[in-house]
Coordinates of C-alpha atoms in Angstrom, one line a residue:
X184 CA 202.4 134.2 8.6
X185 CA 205.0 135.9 6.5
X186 CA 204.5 137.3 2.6
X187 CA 207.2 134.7 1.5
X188 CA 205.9 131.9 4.0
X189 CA 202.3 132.2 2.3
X190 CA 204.1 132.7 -1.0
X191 CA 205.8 129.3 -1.1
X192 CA 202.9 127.3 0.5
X193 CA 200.6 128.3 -2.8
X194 CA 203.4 127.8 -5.1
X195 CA 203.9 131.6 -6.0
X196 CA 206.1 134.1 -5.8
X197 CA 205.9 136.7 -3.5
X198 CA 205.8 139.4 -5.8
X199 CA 202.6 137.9 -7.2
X200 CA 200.8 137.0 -4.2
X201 CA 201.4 140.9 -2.9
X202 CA 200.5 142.4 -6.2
X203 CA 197.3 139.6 -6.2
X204 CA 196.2 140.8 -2.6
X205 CA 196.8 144.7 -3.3
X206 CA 194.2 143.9 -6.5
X207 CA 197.0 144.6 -9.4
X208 CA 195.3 144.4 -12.8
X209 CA 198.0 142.3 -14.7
X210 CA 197.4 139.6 -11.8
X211 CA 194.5 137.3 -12.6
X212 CA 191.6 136.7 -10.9
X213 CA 191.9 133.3 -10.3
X214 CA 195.5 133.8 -8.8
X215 CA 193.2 136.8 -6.9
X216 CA 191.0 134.1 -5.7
X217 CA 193.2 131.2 -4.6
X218 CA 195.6 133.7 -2.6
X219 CA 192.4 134.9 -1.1
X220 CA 191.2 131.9 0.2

């Protein structure tokens, strides 16, 4: 699955999700945890 396939099937952007998964401070840890699962 693609960045921006993933992206639009949580509802995020892809920015986010990549910065989420590459463990980005500004990013929260419950975005963190719902791109992880």
């Amino acid at each position: 699955m693609k960045l921006k396939e993933f992206a639009k099937q949580l509802g995020l952007s892809p920015t986010t999700v990549s910065r989420a998964l590459s463990g980005y401070p500004e990013v929260s840890e419950k975005t963190r945890k719902r791109c992880r699962r």
